[in-house]
Each structure stands twice: as C-alpha cells, then as structure tokens.
Backbone as ProteinMPNN parsed JSONL, in Angstrom:
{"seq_chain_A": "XXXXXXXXXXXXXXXXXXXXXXXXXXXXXXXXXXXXXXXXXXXXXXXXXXXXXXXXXXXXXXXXXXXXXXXXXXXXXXXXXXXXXXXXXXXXXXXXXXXXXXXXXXXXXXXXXXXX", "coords_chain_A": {"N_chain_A": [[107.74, 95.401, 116.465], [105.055, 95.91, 114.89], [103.388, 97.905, 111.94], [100.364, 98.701, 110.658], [99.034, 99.789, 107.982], [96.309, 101.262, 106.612], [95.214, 99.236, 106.174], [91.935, 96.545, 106.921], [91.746, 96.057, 109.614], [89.609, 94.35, 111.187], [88.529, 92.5, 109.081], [90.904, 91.304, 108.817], [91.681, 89.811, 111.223], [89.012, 88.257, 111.139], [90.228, 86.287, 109.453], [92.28, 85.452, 110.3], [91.288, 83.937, 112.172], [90.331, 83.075, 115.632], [91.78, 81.878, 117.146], [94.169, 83.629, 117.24], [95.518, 85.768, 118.701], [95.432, 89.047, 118.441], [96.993, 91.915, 119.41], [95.759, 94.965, 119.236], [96.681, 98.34, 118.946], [95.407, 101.62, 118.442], [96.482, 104.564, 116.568], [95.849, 107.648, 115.058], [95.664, 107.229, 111.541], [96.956, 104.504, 111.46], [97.599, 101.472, 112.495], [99.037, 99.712, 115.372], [100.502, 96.595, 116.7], [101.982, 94.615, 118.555], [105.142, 93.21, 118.72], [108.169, 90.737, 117.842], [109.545, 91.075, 116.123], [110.595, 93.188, 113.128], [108.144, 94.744, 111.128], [106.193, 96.452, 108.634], [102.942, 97.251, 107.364], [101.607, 98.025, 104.334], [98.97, 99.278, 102.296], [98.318, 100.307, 99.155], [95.942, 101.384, 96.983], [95.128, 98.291, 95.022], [97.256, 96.868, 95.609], [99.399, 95.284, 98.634], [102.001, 96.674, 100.434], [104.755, 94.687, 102.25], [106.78, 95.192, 104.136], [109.411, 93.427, 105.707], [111.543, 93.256, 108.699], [113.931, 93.934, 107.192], [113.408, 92.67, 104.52], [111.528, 92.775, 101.636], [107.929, 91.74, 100.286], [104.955, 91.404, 98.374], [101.921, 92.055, 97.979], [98.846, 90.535, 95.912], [96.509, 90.594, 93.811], [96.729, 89.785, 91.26], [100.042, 89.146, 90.745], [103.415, 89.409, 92.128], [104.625, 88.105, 95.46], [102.319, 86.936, 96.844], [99.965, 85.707, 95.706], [96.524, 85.579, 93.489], [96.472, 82.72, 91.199], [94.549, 81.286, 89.716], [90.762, 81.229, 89.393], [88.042, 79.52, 89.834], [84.353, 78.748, 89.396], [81.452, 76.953, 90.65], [78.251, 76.052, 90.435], [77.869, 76.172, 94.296], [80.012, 76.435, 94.913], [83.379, 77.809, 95.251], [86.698, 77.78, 93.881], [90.137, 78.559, 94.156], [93.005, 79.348, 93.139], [96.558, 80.198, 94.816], [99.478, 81.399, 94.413], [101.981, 81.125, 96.897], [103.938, 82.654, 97.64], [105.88, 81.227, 95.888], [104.855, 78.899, 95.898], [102.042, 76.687, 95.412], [98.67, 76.83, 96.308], [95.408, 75.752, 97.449], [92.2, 76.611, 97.99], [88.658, 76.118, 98.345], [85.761, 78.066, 99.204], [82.423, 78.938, 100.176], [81.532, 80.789, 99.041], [81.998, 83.598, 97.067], [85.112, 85.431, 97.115], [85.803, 88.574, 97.518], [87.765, 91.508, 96.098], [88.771, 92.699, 98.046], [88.699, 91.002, 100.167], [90.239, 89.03, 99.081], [92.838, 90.194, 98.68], [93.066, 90.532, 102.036], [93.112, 87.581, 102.956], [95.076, 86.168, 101.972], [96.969, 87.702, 102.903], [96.947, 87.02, 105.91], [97.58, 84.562, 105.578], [100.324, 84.888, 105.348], [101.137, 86.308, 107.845], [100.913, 84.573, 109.106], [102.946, 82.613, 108.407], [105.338, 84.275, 108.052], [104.866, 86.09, 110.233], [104.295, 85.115, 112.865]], "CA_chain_A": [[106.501, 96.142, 116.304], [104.281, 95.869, 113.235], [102.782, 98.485, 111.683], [99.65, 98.503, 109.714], [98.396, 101.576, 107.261], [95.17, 101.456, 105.239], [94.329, 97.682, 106.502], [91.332, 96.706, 107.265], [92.187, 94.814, 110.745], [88.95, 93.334, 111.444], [89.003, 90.961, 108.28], [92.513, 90.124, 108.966], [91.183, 89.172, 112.571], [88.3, 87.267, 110.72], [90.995, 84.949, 107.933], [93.119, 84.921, 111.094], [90.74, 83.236, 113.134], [90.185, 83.359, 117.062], [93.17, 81.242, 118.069], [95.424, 84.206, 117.232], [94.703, 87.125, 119.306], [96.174, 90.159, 117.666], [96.468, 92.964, 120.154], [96.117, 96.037, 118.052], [96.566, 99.618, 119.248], [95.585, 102.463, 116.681], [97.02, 106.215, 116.487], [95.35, 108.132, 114.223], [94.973, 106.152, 110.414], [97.431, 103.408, 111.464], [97.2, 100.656, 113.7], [100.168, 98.518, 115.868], [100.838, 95.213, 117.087], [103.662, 93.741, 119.335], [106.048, 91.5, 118.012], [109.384, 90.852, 118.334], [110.108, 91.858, 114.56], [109.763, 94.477, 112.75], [107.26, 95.065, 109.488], [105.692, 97.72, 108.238], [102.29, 96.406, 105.95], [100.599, 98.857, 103.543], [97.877, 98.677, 101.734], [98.243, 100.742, 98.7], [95.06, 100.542, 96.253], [94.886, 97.095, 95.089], [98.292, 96.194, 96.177], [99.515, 95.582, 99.904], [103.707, 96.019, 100.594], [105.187, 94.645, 103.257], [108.91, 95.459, 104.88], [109.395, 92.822, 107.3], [112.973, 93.016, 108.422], [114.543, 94.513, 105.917], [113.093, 92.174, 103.025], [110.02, 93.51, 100.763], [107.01, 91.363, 99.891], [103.903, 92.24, 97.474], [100.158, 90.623, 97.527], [98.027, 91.825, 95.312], [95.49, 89.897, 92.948], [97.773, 89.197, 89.857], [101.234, 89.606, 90.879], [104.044, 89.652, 93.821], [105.06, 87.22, 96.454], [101.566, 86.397, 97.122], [98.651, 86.293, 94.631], [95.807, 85.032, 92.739], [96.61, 82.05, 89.659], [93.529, 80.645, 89.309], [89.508, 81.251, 90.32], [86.486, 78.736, 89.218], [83.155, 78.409, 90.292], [80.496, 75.765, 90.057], [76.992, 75.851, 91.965], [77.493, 76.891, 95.277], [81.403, 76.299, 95.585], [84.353, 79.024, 94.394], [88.187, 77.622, 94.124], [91.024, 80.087, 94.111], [94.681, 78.463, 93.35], [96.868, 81.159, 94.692], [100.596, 81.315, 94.354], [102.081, 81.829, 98.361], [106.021, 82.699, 98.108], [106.7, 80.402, 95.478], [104.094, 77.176, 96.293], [100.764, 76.641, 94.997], [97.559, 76.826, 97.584], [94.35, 75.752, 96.977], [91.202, 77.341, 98.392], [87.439, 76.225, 98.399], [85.009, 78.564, 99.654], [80.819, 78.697, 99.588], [80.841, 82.143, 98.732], [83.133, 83.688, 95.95], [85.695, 86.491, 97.661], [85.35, 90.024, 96.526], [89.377, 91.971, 95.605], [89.488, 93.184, 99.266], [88.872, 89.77, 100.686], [90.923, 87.667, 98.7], [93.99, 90.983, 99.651], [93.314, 90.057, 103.144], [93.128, 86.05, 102.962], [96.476, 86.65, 101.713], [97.811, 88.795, 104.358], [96.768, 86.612, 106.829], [98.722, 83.519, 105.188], [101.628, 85.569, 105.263], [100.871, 86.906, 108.588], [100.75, 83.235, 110.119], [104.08, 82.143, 107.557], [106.198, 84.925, 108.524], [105.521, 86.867, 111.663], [104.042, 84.236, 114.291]], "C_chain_A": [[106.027, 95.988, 114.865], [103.387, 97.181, 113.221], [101.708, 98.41, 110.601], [99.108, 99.604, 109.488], [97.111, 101.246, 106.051], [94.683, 99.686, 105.648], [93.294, 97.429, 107.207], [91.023, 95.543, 108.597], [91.054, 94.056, 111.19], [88.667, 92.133, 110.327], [90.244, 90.539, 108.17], [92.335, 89.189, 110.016], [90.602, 87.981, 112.01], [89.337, 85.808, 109.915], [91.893, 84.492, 109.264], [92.738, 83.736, 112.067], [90.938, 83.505, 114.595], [90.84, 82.826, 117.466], [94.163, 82.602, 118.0], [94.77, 85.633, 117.955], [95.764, 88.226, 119.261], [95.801, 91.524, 118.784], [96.871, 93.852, 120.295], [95.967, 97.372, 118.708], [96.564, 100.96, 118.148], [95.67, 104.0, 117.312], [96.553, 106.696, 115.001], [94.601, 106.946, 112.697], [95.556, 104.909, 110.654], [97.501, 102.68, 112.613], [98.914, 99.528, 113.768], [100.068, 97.613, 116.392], [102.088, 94.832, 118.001], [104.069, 93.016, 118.645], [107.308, 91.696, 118.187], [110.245, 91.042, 117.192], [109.614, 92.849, 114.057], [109.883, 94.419, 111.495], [106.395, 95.931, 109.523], [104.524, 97.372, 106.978], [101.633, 97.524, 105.665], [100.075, 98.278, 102.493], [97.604, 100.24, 100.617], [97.201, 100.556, 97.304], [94.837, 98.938, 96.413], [96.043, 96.126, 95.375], [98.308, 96.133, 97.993], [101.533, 95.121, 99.79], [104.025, 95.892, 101.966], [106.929, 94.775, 102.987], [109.034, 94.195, 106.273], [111.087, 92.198, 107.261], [114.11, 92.679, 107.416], [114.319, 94.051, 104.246], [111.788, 92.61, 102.727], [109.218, 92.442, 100.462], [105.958, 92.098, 99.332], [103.214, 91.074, 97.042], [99.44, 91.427, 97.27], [97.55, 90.571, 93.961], [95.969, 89.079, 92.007], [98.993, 88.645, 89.669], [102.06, 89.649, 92.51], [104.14, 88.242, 94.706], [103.496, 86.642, 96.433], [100.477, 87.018, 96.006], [97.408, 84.912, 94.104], [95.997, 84.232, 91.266], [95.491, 81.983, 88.911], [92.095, 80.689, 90.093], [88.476, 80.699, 89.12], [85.685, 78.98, 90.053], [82.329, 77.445, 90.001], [79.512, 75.472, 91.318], [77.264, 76.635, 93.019], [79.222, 77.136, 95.978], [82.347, 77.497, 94.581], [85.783, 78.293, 95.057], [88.909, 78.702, 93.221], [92.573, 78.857, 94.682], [95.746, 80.288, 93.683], [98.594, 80.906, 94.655], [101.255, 81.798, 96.145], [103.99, 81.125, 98.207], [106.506, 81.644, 97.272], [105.739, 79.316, 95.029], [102.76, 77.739, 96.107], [99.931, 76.176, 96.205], [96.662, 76.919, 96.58], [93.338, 75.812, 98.034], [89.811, 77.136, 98.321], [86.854, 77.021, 99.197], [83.382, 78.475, 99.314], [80.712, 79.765, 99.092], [81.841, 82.746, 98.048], [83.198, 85.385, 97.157], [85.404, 88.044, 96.53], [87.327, 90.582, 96.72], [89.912, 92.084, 97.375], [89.876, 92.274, 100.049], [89.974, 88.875, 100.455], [92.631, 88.504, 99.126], [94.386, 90.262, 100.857], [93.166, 88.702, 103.933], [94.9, 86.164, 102.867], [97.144, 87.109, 102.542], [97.827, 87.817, 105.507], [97.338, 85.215, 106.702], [99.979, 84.115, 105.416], [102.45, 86.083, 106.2], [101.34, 85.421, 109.534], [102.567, 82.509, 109.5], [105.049, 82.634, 108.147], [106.688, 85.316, 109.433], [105.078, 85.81, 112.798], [104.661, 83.384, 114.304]], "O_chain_A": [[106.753, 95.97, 113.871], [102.755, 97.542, 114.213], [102.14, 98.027, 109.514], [98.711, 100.386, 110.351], [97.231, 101.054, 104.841], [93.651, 99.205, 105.179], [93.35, 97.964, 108.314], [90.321, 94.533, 108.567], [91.375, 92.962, 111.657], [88.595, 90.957, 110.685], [90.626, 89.559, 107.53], [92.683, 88.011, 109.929], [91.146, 86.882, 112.12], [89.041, 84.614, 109.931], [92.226, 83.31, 109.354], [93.47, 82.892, 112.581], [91.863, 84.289, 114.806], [90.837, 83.077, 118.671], [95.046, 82.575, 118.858], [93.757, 86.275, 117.678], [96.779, 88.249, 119.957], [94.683, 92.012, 118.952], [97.848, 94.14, 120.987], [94.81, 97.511, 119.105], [97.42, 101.233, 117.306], [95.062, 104.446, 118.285], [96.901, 106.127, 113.966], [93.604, 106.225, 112.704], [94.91, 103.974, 110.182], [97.466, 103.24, 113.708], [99.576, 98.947, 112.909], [98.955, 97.723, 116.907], [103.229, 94.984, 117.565], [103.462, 92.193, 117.961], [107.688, 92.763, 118.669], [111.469, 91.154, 117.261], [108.538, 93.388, 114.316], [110.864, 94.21, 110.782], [105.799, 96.164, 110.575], [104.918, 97.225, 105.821], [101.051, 98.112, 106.576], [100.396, 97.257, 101.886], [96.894, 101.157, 101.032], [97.529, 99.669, 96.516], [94.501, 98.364, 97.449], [95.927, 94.901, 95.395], [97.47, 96.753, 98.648], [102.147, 94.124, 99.41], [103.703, 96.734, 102.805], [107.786, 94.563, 102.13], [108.749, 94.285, 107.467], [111.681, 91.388, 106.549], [114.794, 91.724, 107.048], [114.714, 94.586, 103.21], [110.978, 92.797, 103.634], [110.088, 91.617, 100.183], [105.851, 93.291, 99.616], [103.386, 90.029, 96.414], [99.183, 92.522, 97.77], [98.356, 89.853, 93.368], [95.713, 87.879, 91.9], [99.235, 87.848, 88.762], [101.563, 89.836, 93.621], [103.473, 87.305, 94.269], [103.505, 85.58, 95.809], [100.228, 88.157, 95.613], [97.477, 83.703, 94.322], [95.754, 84.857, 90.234], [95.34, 82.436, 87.776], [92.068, 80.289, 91.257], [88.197, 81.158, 88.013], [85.916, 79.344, 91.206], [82.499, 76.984, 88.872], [79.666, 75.011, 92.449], [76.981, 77.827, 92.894], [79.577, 77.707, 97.009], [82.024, 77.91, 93.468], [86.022, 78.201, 96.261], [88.61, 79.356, 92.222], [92.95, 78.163, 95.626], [95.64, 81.276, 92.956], [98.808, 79.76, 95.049], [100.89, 82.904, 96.544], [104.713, 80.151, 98.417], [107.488, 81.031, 97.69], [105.81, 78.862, 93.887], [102.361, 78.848, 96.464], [100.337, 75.32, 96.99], [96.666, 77.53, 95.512], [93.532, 75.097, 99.018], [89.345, 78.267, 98.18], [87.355, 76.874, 100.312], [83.055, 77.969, 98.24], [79.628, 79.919, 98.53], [82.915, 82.359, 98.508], [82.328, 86.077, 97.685], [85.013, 88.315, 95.394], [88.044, 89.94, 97.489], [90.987, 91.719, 97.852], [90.954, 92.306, 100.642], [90.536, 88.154, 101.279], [93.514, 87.855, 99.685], [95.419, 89.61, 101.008], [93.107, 88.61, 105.159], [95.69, 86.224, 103.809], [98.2, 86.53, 102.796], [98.888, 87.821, 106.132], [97.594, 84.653, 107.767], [100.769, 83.264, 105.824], [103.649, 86.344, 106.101], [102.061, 85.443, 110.532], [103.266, 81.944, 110.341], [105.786, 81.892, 108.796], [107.856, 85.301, 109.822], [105.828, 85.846, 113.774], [104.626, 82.61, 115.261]]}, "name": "protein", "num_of_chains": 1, "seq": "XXXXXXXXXXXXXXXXXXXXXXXXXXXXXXXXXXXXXXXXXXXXXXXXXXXXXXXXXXXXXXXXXXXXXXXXXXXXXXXXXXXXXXXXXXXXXXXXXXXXXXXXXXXXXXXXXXXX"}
C-alpha cells in the first residue's frame, strides 16, 4: 500500500503520464494506492519524505536523494540537470517549472524507479 499526505496527485498523474494508471482512493487529507510494497510519501513544505520499505528518501529543490543541480534558460527552452539517487538527468522543457512542479517531476521519477 502507498500512502500519500499533502501530494498533489493530479500532477503526479500528469509527469506520470497515461500509460500508468494510478488507482487512488482518498480518506480524508490522504490518499492510497495498491501496491505490493509499502511507502509512505509526504510532502512537507518544500521537501517531500518518502519511507519505502524501511529505507528513507528526500526530494526537495536543493538537497536529498533527488534534486535540482542545475536550471538555464534561453528563448523559449528551460534545462534542469537534476541529481536522481546518485546519476545526473537532464531535462528540456518549453515552459520553465515552478518549486511545486519540479517536487512532483521528481516524485514521479522516483515513483517509476522504485515502486513500479
């Protein structure tokens, strides 16, 4: 079972894309998932921690397992080098991410890495 607290599951849906069909049941502020492991993702301010079977992860802009190195722009394009568990990712987009976005880009690498 996965649990998610303070996430905002339709842009995880969106970074996740429509091949993965996430099928989310919500009780009060937090929302669940099936799976055949178990993690626990919060979304504290500008951090997000995950527990996923028994090991800790932390994505969050600056810092942690997953993050932000590097963001240019030029004209109409925005690259974003991000650090993912170690290994460098690189990122073009047309439209430069805003803190919450680039959170849940992140999540959803991590999301596809770890639990599927």
């Amino acid at each position: 079972m996965i649990t998610f607290e303070k996430i905002n599951i339709e842009l995880l849906k969106r970074f996740l894309g429509d091949s993965i069909n996430l099928n989310v049941s919500q009780k009060g502020n937090k929302f669940f998932c099936d799976s055949s492991k178990t993690c626990s993702i919060v979304k504290k301010d500008d951090v997000i921690e995950i527990e996923l079977e028994g090991e800790k992860y932390l994505i969050s802009k600056s810092s942690g397992n997953y993050y932000l190195l590097d963001y240019k722009s030029a004209d109409n394009f925005h690259r974003y080098i991000f650090n993912i568990d170690g290994e460098k990712a690189l990122f073009v987009f047309k439209k430069a991410l805003d803190d919450e976005e680039i959170l849940h880009l992140l999540l959803s690498i991590f999301f596809i890495e770890k639990i599927i």
